[in-house]
């Protein structure tokens, strides 16, 4: 089956690429080197109506399709992995939970500001002893009059310390496992809520990843998202969109590394000719280009399936996430090899792409979890 973009989609893709090249890429190396949160980039995304790209226009967004969102995220991540992950988390798990499950009051309070980039969103599920196993979360929420009192710790939370509102999962009854998990919207200035240590990461250095601490944090009952014990269902319903977003990140990073390696191979000479003329290098480039094209088609197909509410969408999302991010790791590794010693230095961007690529295989469900999801689907449904 041939996957063909419409003229409008091609136009949007071109616009995203030009925007990323002109506005996002120039500061990517500096953001990584200094580890500074890219506020200027986020402001530019907001100015160009990209912070609420998939949010309906009635709530201040652009109302774009998942496919358009994926193309935007691919180009932003190609230009700057840090900016890409901030946008992805803000959109997929920072804003969409409120669109899908929020009350009218919650939407009026949060959604428009999030969609317009006036506020930044974050999502808090992971804990020191609960990652892939969501049932293991120990953060608790106890009803106290018109409030819930939250106690516990979250870690590896993207956008932590910069976000204005956090979707936090806590257990109202730990004996019930996932059936006791409930979601809450927690404002950054909530009494008893604080930001802990920032992680010193391998890559995506401008993205803030911190611990969250809840010490008798008082959250109004009206800030419950959905109903009691629906937290796990809410989290799982967001995963397909989140995984497609991570696939787009991986795809963008892979493209950036491939393009850098291709350009270098054409200009670097050894033994009287460019290294691109050597079969050892040209075959690497051929494999890189092929895997990127395959990852792109799978990612776009998964996005299209989500738009069309295709029953195969969940499996395709996991396939796209797993394949595109594995491809990102392979391509960035080969890019360093093509550049040789220069690839190992910060004089060239491929070492940054390599560091940024690794985590895409881990967050939003490790690639081992993706293979578990895929295998279960094909064994049960064929």
Short mmCIF file of C-alpha atoms in Angstrom, two decimals:
data_model
loop_
_atom_site.label_atom_id
_atom_site.label_comp_id
_atom_site.label_asym_id
_atom_site.label_seq_id
_atom_site.Cartn_x
_atom_site.Cartn_y
_atom_site.Cartn_z
CA UNK A 1 0.00 0.00 0.00
CA UNK A 2 1.35 3.41 -1.00
CA UNK A 3 1.18 6.04 1.73
CA UNK A 4 0.58 9.41 0.10
CA UNK A 5 0.28 12.74 1.89
CA UNK A 6 -2.34 15.24 0.79
CA UNK A 7 -1.25 18.57 -0.64
CA UNK A 8 -2.23 20.26 2.62
CA UNK A 9 -0.16 17.76 4.63
CA UNK A 10 2.83 18.31 2.35
CA UNK A 11 2.48 22.05 2.80
CA UNK A 12 2.34 21.70 6.58
CA UNK A 13 5.36 19.38 6.55
CA UNK A 14 7.35 21.95 4.56
CA UNK A 15 6.28 24.72 6.93
CA UNK A 16 7.33 22.69 10.01
CA UNK A 17 10.73 21.97 8.48
CA UNK A 18 11.39 25.60 7.62
CA UNK A 19 10.28 26.74 11.07
CA UNK A 20 12.48 24.14 12.80
CA UNK A 21 15.51 25.01 10.67
CA UNK A 22 15.17 28.75 11.18
CA UNK A 23 13.86 29.06 14.74
CA UNK A 24 14.76 25.89 16.67
CA UNK A 25 17.98 24.38 15.27
CA UNK A 26 20.34 27.36 15.74
CA UNK A 27 20.32 27.11 19.55
CA UNK A 28 20.20 23.32 19.93
CA UNK A 29 23.90 22.83 20.67
CA UNK A 30 23.94 25.70 23.17
CA UNK A 31 20.86 24.36 24.95
CA UNK A 32 22.51 20.96 25.28
CA UNK A 33 25.85 22.38 26.41
CA UNK A 34 24.41 24.71 29.06
CA UNK A 35 21.53 22.45 30.10
CA UNK A 36 19.18 25.41 30.08
CA UNK A 37 15.43 25.06 29.62
CA UNK A 38 14.65 26.46 26.13
CA UNK A 39 12.02 29.03 27.11
CA UNK A 40 12.55 31.03 23.94
CA UNK A 41 11.87 27.94 21.81
CA UNK A 42 8.70 27.19 23.77
CA UNK A 43 7.54 30.77 23.28
CA UNK A 44 8.13 30.43 19.54
CA UNK A 45 6.13 27.19 19.48
CA UNK A 46 3.31 28.98 21.26
CA UNK A 47 3.45 31.93 18.85
CA UNK A 48 3.10 29.49 15.96
CA UNK A 49 0.15 27.69 17.60
CA UNK A 50 2.03 24.43 18.09
CA UNK A 51 1.63 23.99 21.84
CA UNK A 52 -2.00 23.01 21.33
CA UNK A 53 -1.64 21.53 17.89
CA UNK A 54 -4.09 18.64 18.43
CA UNK A 55 -6.42 20.48 20.82
CA UNK A 56 -9.76 21.55 19.27
CA UNK A 57 -10.07 25.19 18.25
CA UNK A 58 -12.85 25.76 20.77
CA UNK A 59 -10.27 25.29 23.53
CA UNK A 60 -7.60 27.46 21.93
CA UNK A 61 -5.81 24.80 19.91
CA UNK A 62 -5.27 24.17 16.21
CA UNK A 63 -7.44 21.06 15.92
CA UNK A 64 -4.84 19.23 13.81
CA UNK A 65 -4.75 15.49 13.15
CA UNK A 66 -2.38 13.05 14.81
CA UNK A 67 -0.53 12.80 11.50
CA UNK A 68 0.08 16.57 11.39
CA UNK A 69 1.21 16.44 15.02
CA UNK A 70 3.66 13.64 14.24
CA UNK A 71 5.15 15.57 11.32
CA UNK A 72 5.56 18.67 13.48
CA UNK A 73 7.20 16.72 16.29
CA UNK A 74 9.50 14.93 13.85
CA UNK A 75 10.84 18.23 12.49
CA UNK A 76 11.17 19.87 15.91
CA UNK A 77 13.05 16.81 17.24
CA UNK A 78 15.29 16.76 14.16
CA UNK A 79 16.25 20.33 15.00
CA UNK A 80 16.46 19.94 18.80
CA UNK A 81 15.70 16.77 20.75
CA UNK A 82 15.21 18.73 23.97
CA UNK A 83 12.51 20.95 22.50
CA UNK A 84 10.88 17.91 20.92
CA UNK A 85 10.44 16.03 24.18
CA UNK A 86 9.09 19.09 25.99
CA UNK A 87 6.46 19.55 23.28
CA UNK A 88 5.63 15.83 23.21
CA UNK A 89 5.07 15.48 26.94
CA UNK A 90 3.16 18.76 27.18
CA UNK A 91 0.81 17.67 24.39
CA UNK A 92 0.32 13.92 24.77
CA UNK A 93 0.17 13.36 28.52
CA UNK A 94 0.23 16.92 29.85
CA UNK A 95 -2.80 18.33 28.01
CA UNK A 96 -4.82 15.51 26.43
CA UNK A 97 -5.92 13.98 29.78
CA UNK A 98 -7.81 17.20 30.52
CA UNK A 99 -9.37 17.27 27.04
CA UNK A 100 -10.52 13.64 27.28
CA UNK A 101 -11.48 13.39 30.95
CA UNK A 102 -11.74 16.89 32.39
CA UNK A 103 -14.93 18.53 33.57
CA UNK A 104 -16.07 21.75 31.92
CA UNK A 105 -14.69 23.62 34.93
CA UNK A 106 -11.31 21.91 34.62
CA UNK A 107 -11.17 22.60 30.89
CA UNK A 108 -12.02 26.26 31.44
CA UNK A 109 -9.37 26.54 34.14
CA UNK A 110 -6.51 24.73 32.40
CA UNK A 111 -7.08 23.63 28.81
CA UNK A 112 -7.06 26.90 26.88
CA UNK A 113 -3.97 28.19 28.67
CA UNK A 114 -2.18 24.89 28.00
CA UNK A 115 -3.21 24.88 24.34
CA UNK A 116 -1.97 28.45 23.88
CA UNK A 117 1.33 27.82 25.63
CA UNK A 118 0.54 30.13 28.53
CA UNK A 119 0.93 27.12 30.82
CA UNK A 120 3.06 24.01 30.54
CA UNK A 121 1.84 20.52 31.40
CA UNK A 122 3.46 17.43 32.89
CA UNK A 123 2.46 13.87 33.79
CA UNK A 124 3.50 12.02 36.95
CA UNK A 125 3.19 8.25 37.07
CA UNK A 126 6.71 6.86 37.52
CA UNK A 127 8.11 6.28 41.02
CA UNK A 128 11.42 4.92 42.32
CA UNK A 129 9.91 1.42 42.52
CA UNK A 130 7.20 1.68 39.87
CA UNK A 131 8.00 2.19 36.21
CA UNK A 132 6.63 -0.38 33.79
CA UNK A 133 4.63 -1.86 36.68
CA UNK A 134 2.12 0.91 37.35
CA UNK A 135 0.37 -1.19 39.98
CA UNK A 136 3.41 -0.72 42.19
CA UNK A 137 2.93 3.01 42.81
CA UNK A 138 3.06 3.97 46.47
CA UNK A 139 1.88 7.59 46.32
CA UNK A 140 -1.39 7.74 48.22
CA UNK A 141 -4.43 10.00 48.18
CA UNK A 142 -6.71 10.12 51.23
CA UNK A 143 -10.05 11.94 51.20
CA UNK A 144 -10.25 14.72 53.79
CA UNK A 145 -13.43 16.75 53.51
CA UNK A 146 -13.31 18.76 50.31
CA UNK A 147 -9.70 17.77 49.66
CA UNK A 148 -7.45 14.80 49.00
CA UNK A 149 -4.18 14.57 50.92
CA UNK A 150 -1.35 13.25 48.74
CA UNK A 151 1.83 11.68 50.10
CA UNK A 152 4.61 10.06 48.13
CA UNK A 153 7.38 10.58 45.59
CA UNK A 154 7.52 10.60 41.81
CA UNK A 155 10.67 10.57 39.74
CA UNK A 156 11.89 10.96 36.15
CA UNK A 157 9.15 13.54 35.55
CA UNK A 158 9.70 15.49 32.34
CA UNK A 159 8.99 19.25 32.52
CA UNK A 160 9.12 19.07 36.33
CA UNK A 161 9.85 22.44 37.89
CA UNK A 162 8.83 24.22 34.69
CA UNK A 163 5.27 22.90 34.39
CA UNK A 164 2.29 24.78 35.79
CA UNK A 165 -0.04 21.79 36.13
CA UNK A 166 0.73 18.12 36.74
CA UNK A 167 -1.51 15.11 36.12
CA UNK A 168 -0.59 12.95 39.11
CA UNK A 169 -1.54 9.33 39.66
CA UNK A 170 -2.03 8.22 43.27
CA UNK A 171 -3.66 5.27 44.95
CA UNK A 172 -6.78 5.69 47.07
CA UNK A 173 -6.60 1.99 48.02
CA UNK A 174 -3.31 0.16 47.51
CA UNK A 175 -4.92 -3.21 48.20
CA UNK A 176 -6.79 -2.88 44.90
CA UNK A 177 -3.66 -2.50 42.74
CA UNK A 178 -4.37 -0.66 39.48
CA UNK A 179 -8.07 -0.52 40.36
CA UNK A 180 -7.25 1.82 43.24
CA UNK A 181 -5.34 4.37 41.16
CA UNK A 182 -6.90 7.82 40.71
CA UNK A 183 -5.73 10.86 38.71
CA UNK A 184 -5.48 14.39 40.08
CA UNK A 185 -4.61 17.77 38.60
CA UNK A 186 -2.01 19.36 40.84
CA UNK A 187 -1.07 23.03 40.50
CA UNK A 188 2.58 23.94 40.90
CA UNK A 189 1.88 26.08 43.99
CA UNK A 190 -0.13 23.43 45.86
CA UNK A 191 0.77 23.43 49.58
CA UNK A 192 2.83 20.34 50.44
CA UNK A 193 3.96 19.82 46.84
CA UNK A 194 7.61 20.45 45.99
CA UNK A 195 10.15 19.81 43.26
CA UNK A 196 13.06 17.60 44.24
CA UNK A 197 16.47 16.94 42.74
CA UNK A 198 17.02 17.39 39.02
CA UNK A 199 18.44 14.36 37.23
CA UNK A 200 21.82 14.69 35.54
CA UNK A 201 21.08 12.95 32.28
CA UNK A 202 23.02 11.56 29.33
CA UNK A 203 21.06 13.62 26.82
CA UNK A 204 18.11 15.95 26.32
CA UNK A 205 19.96 18.20 28.72
CA UNK A 206 17.75 21.26 28.38
CA UNK A 207 14.69 19.23 29.35
CA UNK A 208 14.10 19.31 33.08
CA UNK A 209 13.65 15.88 34.64
CA UNK A 210 13.09 16.00 38.39
CA UNK A 211 11.66 14.27 41.41
CA UNK A 212 8.28 15.35 42.79
CA UNK A 213 7.58 15.21 46.50
CA UNK A 214 4.15 15.19 48.14
CA UNK A 215 4.08 15.76 51.88
CA UNK A 216 0.47 16.10 53.02
CA UNK A 217 -0.18 17.98 49.78
CA UNK A 218 -3.72 19.32 49.87
CA UNK A 219 -5.45 18.90 46.50
CA UNK A 220 -9.08 20.07 46.11
CA UNK A 221 -11.50 17.22 45.40
CA UNK A 222 -12.68 19.18 42.36
CA UNK A 223 -9.22 18.56 40.88
CA UNK A 224 -9.84 14.83 40.58
CA UNK A 225 -9.53 13.95 36.90
CA UNK A 226 -12.23 11.51 35.86
CA UNK A 227 -13.69 9.34 38.58
CA UNK A 228 -12.17 7.54 41.55
CA UNK A 229 -10.16 4.47 40.49
CA UNK A 230 -10.09 5.55 36.82
CA UNK A 231 -6.47 6.70 36.94
CA UNK A 232 -4.97 3.58 35.40
CA UNK A 233 -7.55 3.60 32.60
CA UNK A 234 -6.75 7.25 31.92
CA UNK A 235 -3.02 6.55 31.79
CA UNK A 236 -3.41 3.56 29.47
CA UNK A 237 -5.71 5.48 27.12
CA UNK A 238 -3.01 8.08 26.58
CA UNK A 239 -0.25 5.65 25.72
CA UNK A 240 -0.99 5.20 22.03
CA UNK A 241 -0.73 8.92 21.34
CA UNK A 242 2.33 9.22 23.55
CA UNK A 243 4.08 6.29 21.87
CA UNK A 244 3.44 7.71 18.41
CA UNK A 245 4.95 10.96 19.64
CA UNK A 246 8.09 9.18 20.87
CA UNK A 247 8.31 7.39 17.53
CA UNK A 248 8.28 10.81 15.84
CA UNK A 249 11.03 12.00 18.18
CA UNK A 250 13.16 8.98 17.32
CA UNK A 251 12.52 9.51 13.63
CA UNK A 252 13.52 13.16 13.80
CA UNK A 253 16.72 12.44 15.73
CA UNK A 254 17.65 9.65 13.31
CA UNK A 255 17.15 11.95 10.35
CA UNK A 256 19.34 14.62 11.91
CA UNK A 257 22.19 12.17 12.47
CA UNK A 258 21.85 10.66 8.99
CA UNK A 259 21.84 14.07 7.29
CA UNK A 260 24.96 15.12 9.21
CA UNK A 261 26.75 11.87 8.35
CA UNK A 262 25.76 12.08 4.68
CA UNK A 263 27.04 15.63 4.34
CA UNK A 264 30.28 14.80 6.13
CA UNK A 265 30.88 11.73 3.97
CA UNK A 266 30.67 13.83 0.82
CA UNK A 267 33.25 16.39 1.97
CA UNK A 268 35.69 14.25 3.98
CA UNK A 269 38.48 12.92 1.78
CA UNK A 270 40.77 9.96 2.38
CA UNK A 271 43.12 8.31 -0.09
CA UNK A 272 42.30 10.96 -2.68
CA UNK A 273 38.51 10.70 -2.74
CA UNK A 274 35.49 11.40 -0.55
CA UNK A 275 34.74 8.66 1.93
CA UNK A 276 31.21 8.37 0.51
CA UNK A 277 32.82 6.63 -2.49
CA UNK A 278 33.99 3.73 -0.32
CA UNK A 279 31.61 0.80 -0.20
CA UNK A 280 31.98 0.46 3.58
CA UNK A 281 30.56 3.97 4.01
CA UNK A 282 28.04 3.96 1.16
CA UNK A 283 26.48 0.73 2.42
CA UNK A 284 26.12 2.23 5.90
CA UNK A 285 24.35 5.24 4.38
CA UNK A 286 22.09 2.95 2.36
CA UNK A 287 21.06 1.00 5.45
CA UNK A 288 20.49 4.19 7.44
CA UNK A 289 18.30 5.70 4.72
CA UNK A 290 16.29 2.49 4.34
CA UNK A 291 15.61 2.10 8.06
CA UNK A 292 14.61 5.76 8.40
CA UNK A 293 12.15 5.43 5.51
CA UNK A 294 10.66 2.28 7.05
CA UNK A 295 10.37 3.98 10.45
CA UNK A 296 8.70 7.01 8.87
CA UNK A 297 6.09 4.94 7.05
CA UNK A 298 5.29 2.91 10.17
CA UNK A 299 5.04 6.04 12.34
CA UNK A 300 2.82 7.86 9.85
CA UNK A 301 0.64 4.76 9.46
CA UNK A 302 0.22 4.53 13.24
CA UNK A 303 -0.77 8.21 13.38
CA UNK A 304 -3.26 7.72 10.55
CA UNK A 305 -4.72 4.69 12.32
CA UNK A 306 -5.22 6.78 15.45
CA UNK A 307 -7.01 9.47 13.45
CA UNK A 308 -9.27 6.85 11.91
CA UNK A 309 -9.83 5.03 15.22
CA UNK A 310 -8.56 1.84 13.62
CA UNK A 311 -8.69 -1.16 16.04
CA UNK A 312 -5.11 -1.95 15.03
CA UNK A 313 -3.98 1.46 16.24
CA UNK A 314 -2.62 0.25 19.58
CA UNK A 315 -0.44 -2.43 18.02
CA UNK A 316 0.78 -0.03 15.33
CA UNK A 317 1.64 2.60 17.95
CA UNK A 318 3.80 0.11 19.84
CA UNK A 319 5.40 -1.10 16.59
CA UNK A 320 6.17 2.47 15.55
CA UNK A 321 7.60 3.39 18.93
CA UNK A 322 9.77 0.29 19.12
CA UNK A 323 11.03 0.37 15.54
CA UNK A 324 11.58 4.11 15.17
CA UNK A 325 13.48 4.44 18.43
CA UNK A 326 15.60 1.35 17.80
CA UNK A 327 16.33 2.87 14.39
CA UNK A 328 17.33 6.14 16.04
CA UNK A 329 19.88 4.31 18.16
CA UNK A 330 21.28 2.36 15.18
CA UNK A 331 21.49 5.39 12.92
CA UNK A 332 23.12 7.67 15.48
CA UNK A 333 25.67 4.95 16.30
CA UNK A 334 26.54 4.55 12.62
CA UNK A 335 26.72 8.31 12.16
CA UNK A 336 29.41 8.53 14.81
CA UNK A 337 31.28 5.69 13.11
CA UNK A 338 31.18 7.48 9.75
CA UNK A 339 32.58 10.66 11.29
CA UNK A 340 35.23 8.66 13.12
CA UNK A 341 37.11 10.63 15.78
CA UNK A 342 35.20 13.79 14.93
CA UNK A 343 31.95 11.98 15.63
CA UNK A 344 33.08 11.47 19.20
CA UNK A 345 33.64 15.19 19.73
CA UNK A 346 31.19 18.01 20.30
CA UNK A 347 32.54 19.80 17.26
CA UNK A 348 29.91 17.87 15.32
CA UNK A 349 26.28 17.23 16.36
CA UNK A 350 26.11 13.46 15.96
CA UNK A 351 27.30 12.70 19.49
CA UNK A 352 24.42 14.85 20.79
CA UNK A 353 21.97 12.98 18.60
CA UNK A 354 23.37 9.69 19.93
CA UNK A 355 22.86 10.80 23.54
CA UNK A 356 19.39 12.14 22.82
CA UNK A 357 18.34 8.97 21.00
CA UNK A 358 19.02 6.50 23.80
CA UNK A 359 16.21 7.52 26.13
CA UNK A 360 13.59 7.17 23.38
CA UNK A 361 14.02 3.41 23.76
CA UNK A 362 13.18 3.74 27.47
CA UNK A 363 10.44 6.26 28.23
CA UNK A 364 6.73 5.99 27.38
CA UNK A 365 7.14 2.24 27.89
CA UNK A 366 10.47 0.54 27.27
CA UNK A 367 10.93 -1.22 23.96
CA UNK A 368 10.78 -4.50 25.83
CA UNK A 369 7.28 -3.52 26.98
CA UNK A 370 6.41 -2.59 23.39
CA UNK A 371 7.40 -6.07 22.25
CA UNK A 372 5.24 -7.52 25.01
CA UNK A 373 2.26 -5.44 23.82
CA UNK A 374 2.85 -6.43 20.19
CA UNK A 375 3.30 -10.13 20.93
CA UNK A 376 0.16 -10.28 23.04
CA UNK A 377 -1.83 -8.61 20.27
CA UNK A 378 -0.65 -10.90 17.48
CA UNK A 379 -1.05 -14.05 19.62
CA UNK A 380 -4.57 -13.09 20.73
CA UNK A 381 -5.88 -11.47 17.55
CA UNK A 382 -3.64 -12.90 14.85
#
